[in-house]
PDB file of C-alpha atoms in Angstrom:
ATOM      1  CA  UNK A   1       0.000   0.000   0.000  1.00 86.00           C
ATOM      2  CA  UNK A   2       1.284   3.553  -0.789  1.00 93.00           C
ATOM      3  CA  UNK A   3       1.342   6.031   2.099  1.00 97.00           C
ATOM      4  CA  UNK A   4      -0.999   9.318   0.788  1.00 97.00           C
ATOM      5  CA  UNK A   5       0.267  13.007   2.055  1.00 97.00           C
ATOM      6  CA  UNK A   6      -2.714  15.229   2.265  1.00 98.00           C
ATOM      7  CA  UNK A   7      -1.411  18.769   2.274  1.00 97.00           C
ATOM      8  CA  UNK A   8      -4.190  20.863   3.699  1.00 96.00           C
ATOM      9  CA  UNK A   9      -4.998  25.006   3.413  1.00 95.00           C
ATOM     10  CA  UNK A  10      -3.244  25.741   0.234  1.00 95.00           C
ATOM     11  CA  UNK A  11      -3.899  29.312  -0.951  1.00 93.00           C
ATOM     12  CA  UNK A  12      -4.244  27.802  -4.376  1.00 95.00           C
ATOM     13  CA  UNK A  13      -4.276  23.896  -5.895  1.00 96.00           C
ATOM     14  CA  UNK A  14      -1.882  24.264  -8.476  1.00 96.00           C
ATOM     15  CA  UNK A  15       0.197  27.311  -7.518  1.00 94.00           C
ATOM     16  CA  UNK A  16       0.983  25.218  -4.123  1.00 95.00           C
ATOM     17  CA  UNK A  17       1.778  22.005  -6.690  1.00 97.00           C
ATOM     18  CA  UNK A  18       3.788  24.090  -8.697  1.00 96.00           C
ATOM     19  CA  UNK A  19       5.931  24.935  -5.360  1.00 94.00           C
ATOM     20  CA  UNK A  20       6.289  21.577  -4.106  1.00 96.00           C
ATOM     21  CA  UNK A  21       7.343  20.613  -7.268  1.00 96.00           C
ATOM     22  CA  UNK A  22       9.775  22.572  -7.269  1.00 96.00           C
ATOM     23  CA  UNK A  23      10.636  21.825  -3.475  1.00 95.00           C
ATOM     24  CA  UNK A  24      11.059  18.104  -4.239  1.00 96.00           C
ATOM     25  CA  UNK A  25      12.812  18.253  -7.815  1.00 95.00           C
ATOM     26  CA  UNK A  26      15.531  20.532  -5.872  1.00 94.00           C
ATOM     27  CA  UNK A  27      15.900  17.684  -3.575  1.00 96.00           C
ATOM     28  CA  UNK A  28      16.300  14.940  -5.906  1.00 95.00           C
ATOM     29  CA  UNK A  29      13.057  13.056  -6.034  1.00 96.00           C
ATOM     30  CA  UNK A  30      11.832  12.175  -9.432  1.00 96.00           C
ATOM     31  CA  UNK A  31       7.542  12.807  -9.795  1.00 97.00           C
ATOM     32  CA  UNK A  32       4.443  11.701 -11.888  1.00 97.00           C
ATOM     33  CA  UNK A  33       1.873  14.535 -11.758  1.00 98.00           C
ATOM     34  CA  UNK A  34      -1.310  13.260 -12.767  1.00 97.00           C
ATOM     35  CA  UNK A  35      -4.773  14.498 -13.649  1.00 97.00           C
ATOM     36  CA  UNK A  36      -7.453  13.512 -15.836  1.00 96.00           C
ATOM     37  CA  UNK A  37      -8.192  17.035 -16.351  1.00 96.00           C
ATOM     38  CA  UNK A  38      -6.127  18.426 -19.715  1.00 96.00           C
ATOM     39  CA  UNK A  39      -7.051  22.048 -19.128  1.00 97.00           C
ATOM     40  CA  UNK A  40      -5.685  21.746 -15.575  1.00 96.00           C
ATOM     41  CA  UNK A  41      -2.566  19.800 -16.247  1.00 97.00           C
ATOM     42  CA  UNK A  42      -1.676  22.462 -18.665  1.00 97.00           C
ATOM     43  CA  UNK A  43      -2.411  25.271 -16.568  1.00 96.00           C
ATOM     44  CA  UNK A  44       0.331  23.613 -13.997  1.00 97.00           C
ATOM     45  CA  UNK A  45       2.758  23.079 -16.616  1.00 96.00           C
ATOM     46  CA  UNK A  46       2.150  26.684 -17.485  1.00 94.00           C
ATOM     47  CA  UNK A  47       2.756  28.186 -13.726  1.00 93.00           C
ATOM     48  CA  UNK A  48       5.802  25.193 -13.390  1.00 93.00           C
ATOM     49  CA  UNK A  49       7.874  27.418 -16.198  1.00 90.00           C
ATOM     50  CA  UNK A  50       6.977  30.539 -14.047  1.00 87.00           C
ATOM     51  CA  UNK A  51       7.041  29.305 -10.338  1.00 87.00           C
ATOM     52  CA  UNK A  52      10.900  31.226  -9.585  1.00 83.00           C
ATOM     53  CA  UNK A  53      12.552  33.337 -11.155  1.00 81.00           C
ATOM     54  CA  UNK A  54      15.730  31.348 -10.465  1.00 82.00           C
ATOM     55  CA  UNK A  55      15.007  28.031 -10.989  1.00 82.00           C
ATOM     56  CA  UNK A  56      14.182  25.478 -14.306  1.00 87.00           C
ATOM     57  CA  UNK A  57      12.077  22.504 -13.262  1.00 92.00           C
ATOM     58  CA  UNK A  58      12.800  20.081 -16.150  1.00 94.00           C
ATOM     59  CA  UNK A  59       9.150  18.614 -16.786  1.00 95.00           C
ATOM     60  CA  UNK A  60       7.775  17.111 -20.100  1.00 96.00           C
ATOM     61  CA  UNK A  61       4.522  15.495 -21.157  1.00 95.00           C
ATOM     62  CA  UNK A  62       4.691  11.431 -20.489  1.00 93.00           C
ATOM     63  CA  UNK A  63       4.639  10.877 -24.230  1.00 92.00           C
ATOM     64  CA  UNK A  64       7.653  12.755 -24.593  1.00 93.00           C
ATOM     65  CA  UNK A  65      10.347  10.909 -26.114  1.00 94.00           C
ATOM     66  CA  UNK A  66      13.042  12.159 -23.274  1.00 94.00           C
ATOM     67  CA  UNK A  67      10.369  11.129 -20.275  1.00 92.00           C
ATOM     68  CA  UNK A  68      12.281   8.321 -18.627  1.00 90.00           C
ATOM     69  CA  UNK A  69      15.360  10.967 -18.275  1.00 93.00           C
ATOM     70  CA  UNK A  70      13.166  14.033 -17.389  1.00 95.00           C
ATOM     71  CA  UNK A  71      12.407  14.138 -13.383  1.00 96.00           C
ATOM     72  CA  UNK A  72       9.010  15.684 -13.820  1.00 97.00           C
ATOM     73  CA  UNK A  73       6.517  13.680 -15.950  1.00 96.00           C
ATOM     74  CA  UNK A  74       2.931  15.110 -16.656  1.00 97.00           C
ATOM     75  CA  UNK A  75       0.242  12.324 -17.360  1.00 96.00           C
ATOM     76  CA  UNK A  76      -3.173  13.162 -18.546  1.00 94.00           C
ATOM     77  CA  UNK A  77      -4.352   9.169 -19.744  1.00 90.00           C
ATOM     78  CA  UNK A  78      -2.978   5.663 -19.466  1.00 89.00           C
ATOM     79  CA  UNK A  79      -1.688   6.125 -15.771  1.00 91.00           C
ATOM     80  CA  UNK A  80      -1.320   2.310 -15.778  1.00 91.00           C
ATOM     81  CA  UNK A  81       0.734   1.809 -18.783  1.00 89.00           C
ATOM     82  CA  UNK A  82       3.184   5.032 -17.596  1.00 88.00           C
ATOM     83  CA  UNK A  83       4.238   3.706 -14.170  1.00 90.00           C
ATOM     84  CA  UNK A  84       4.927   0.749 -15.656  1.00 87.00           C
ATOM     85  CA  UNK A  85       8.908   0.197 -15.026  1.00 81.00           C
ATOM     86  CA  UNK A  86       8.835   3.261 -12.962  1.00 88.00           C
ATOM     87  CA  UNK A  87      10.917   2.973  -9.613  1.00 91.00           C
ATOM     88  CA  UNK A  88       8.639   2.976  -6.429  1.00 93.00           C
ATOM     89  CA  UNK A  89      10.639   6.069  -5.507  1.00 95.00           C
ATOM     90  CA  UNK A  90       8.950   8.116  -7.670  1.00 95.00           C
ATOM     91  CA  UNK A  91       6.360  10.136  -5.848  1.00 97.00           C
ATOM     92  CA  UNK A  92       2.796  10.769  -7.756  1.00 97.00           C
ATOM     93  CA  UNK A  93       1.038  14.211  -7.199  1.00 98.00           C
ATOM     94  CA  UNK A  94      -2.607  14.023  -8.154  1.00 98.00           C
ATOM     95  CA  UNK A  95      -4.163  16.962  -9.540  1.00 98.00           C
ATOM     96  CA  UNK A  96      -7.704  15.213 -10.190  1.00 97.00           C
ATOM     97  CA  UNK A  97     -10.857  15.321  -8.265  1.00 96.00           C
ATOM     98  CA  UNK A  98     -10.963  11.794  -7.874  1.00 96.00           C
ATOM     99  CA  UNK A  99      -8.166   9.455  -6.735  1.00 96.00           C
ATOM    100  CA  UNK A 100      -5.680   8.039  -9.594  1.00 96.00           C
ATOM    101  CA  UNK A 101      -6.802   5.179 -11.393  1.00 94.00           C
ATOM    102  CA  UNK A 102      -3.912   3.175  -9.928  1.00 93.00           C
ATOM    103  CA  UNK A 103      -0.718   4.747  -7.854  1.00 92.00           C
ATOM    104  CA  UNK A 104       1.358   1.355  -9.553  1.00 90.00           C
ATOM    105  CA  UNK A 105       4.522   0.249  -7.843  1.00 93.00           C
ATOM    106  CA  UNK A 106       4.701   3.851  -6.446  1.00 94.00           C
ATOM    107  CA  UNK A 107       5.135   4.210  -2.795  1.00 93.00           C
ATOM    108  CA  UNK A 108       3.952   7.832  -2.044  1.00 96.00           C
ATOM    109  CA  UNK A 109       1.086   9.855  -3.150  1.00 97.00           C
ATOM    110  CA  UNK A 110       0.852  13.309  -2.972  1.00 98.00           C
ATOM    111  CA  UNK A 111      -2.415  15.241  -2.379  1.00 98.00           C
ATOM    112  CA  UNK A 112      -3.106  19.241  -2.054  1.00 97.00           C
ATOM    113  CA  UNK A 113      -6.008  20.588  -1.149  1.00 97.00           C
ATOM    114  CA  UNK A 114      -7.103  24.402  -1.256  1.00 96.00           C
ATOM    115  CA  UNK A 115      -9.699  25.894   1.085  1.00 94.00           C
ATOM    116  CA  UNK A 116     -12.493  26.053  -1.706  1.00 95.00           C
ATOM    117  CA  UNK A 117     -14.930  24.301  -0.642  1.00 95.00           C
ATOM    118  CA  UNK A 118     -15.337  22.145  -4.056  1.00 95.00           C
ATOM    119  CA  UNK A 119     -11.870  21.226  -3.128  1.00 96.00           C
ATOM    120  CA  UNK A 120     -11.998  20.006  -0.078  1.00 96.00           C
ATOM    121  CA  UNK A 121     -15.292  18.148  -0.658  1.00 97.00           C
ATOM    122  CA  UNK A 122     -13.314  16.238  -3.436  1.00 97.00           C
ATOM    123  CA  UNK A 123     -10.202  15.468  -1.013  1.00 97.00           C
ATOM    124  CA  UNK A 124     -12.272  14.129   1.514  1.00 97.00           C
ATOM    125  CA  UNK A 125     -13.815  11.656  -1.082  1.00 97.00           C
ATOM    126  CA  UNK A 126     -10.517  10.818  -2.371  1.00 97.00           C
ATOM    127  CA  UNK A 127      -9.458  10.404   1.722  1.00 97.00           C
ATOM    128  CA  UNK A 128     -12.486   7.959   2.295  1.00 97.00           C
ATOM    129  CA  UNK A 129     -11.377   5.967  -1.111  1.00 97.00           C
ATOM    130  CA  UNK A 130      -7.699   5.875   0.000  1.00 97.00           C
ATOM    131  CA  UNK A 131      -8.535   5.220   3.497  1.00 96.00           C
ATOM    132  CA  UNK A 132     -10.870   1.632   2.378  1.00 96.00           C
ATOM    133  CA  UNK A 133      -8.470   0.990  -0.328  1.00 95.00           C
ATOM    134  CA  UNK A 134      -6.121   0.552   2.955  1.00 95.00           C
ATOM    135  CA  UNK A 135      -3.257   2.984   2.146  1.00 95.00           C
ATOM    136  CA  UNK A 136      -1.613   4.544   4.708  1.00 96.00           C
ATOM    137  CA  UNK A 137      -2.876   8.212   5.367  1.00 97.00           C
ATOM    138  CA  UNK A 138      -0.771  11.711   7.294  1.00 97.00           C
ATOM    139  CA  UNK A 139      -2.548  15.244   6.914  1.00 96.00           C
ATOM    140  CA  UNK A 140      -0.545  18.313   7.252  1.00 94.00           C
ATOM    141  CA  UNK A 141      -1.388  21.788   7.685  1.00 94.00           C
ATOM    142  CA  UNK A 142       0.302  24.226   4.876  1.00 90.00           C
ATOM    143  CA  UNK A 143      -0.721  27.114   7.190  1.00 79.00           C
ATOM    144  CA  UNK A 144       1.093  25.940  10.049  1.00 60.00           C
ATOM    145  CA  UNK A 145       4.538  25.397   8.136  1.00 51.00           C
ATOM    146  CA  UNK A 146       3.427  29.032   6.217  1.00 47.00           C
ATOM    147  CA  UNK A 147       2.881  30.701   9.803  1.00 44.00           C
ATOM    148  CA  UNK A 148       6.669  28.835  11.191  1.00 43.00           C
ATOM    149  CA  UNK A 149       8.711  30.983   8.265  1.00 45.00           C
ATOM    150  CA  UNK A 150       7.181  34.428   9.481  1.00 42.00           C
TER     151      UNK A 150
END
């Protein structure tokens, strides 16, 4: 079973993906970011090329010939057939209102979740699915680590 970080409070979805992103490609971990959504995956890769000044996040689109060497891999369809071969090191970061199809041999899912409403309605559907699927679950407050910098 994969363990499922719920990131809760985020100012916005994908601005707060787009920074922890960037947070985890600086520290070496390779990442699937999924969503059934087109329009939304392309809006992240869109704020991705924009989310610091200072820094390139190397990302391409899973049918990209280069996307076994490229650390960031957007997926939009065939989930299933994409994690195939990947290593269970790589994390997943859903962007969909539902859970993934299938998290494959990947250990850790990631999960943020605004303070829309809509949003958090969705995430606590995809915690209930998760949670009788029998994956190991950890919340954690955004706000909290925002309010620690200040």
């Amino acid at each position: 079973m994969a363990r499922i970080n719920f990131a809760f409070g985020a100012t916005e979805r994908i601005s707060q993906a787009c920074q922890t992103t960037l947070k985890q490609y600086l520290a070496g971990q390779k990442m699937v970011v999924y969503s059934s959504d087109i329009s939304r995956l392309r809006q992240f890769d869109q704020k991705l090329w924009a989310v610091d000044e200072a820094a390139f996040v190397p990302h391409v689109w899973a049918d990209d010939p280069m996307a076994s060497q490229t650390p960031i891999v957007l997926i939009t369809k065939d989930l299933a057939q994409a994690l195939e071969g990947m290593s269970p090191e790589t994390w997943l970061l859903n962007l969909d209102d539902a859970c993934p199809p299938t998290c494959g041999p990947l250990q850790r899912v990631l999960e943020i979740v605004s303070d829309e409403p809509e949003d958090k309605e969705s995430a606590r559907q995809r915690w209930r699915s998760y949670q009788a699927a029998g994956h190991d679950l950890k919340s954690y407050s955004l706000q909290s680590t925002a309010q620690a910098k200040d």
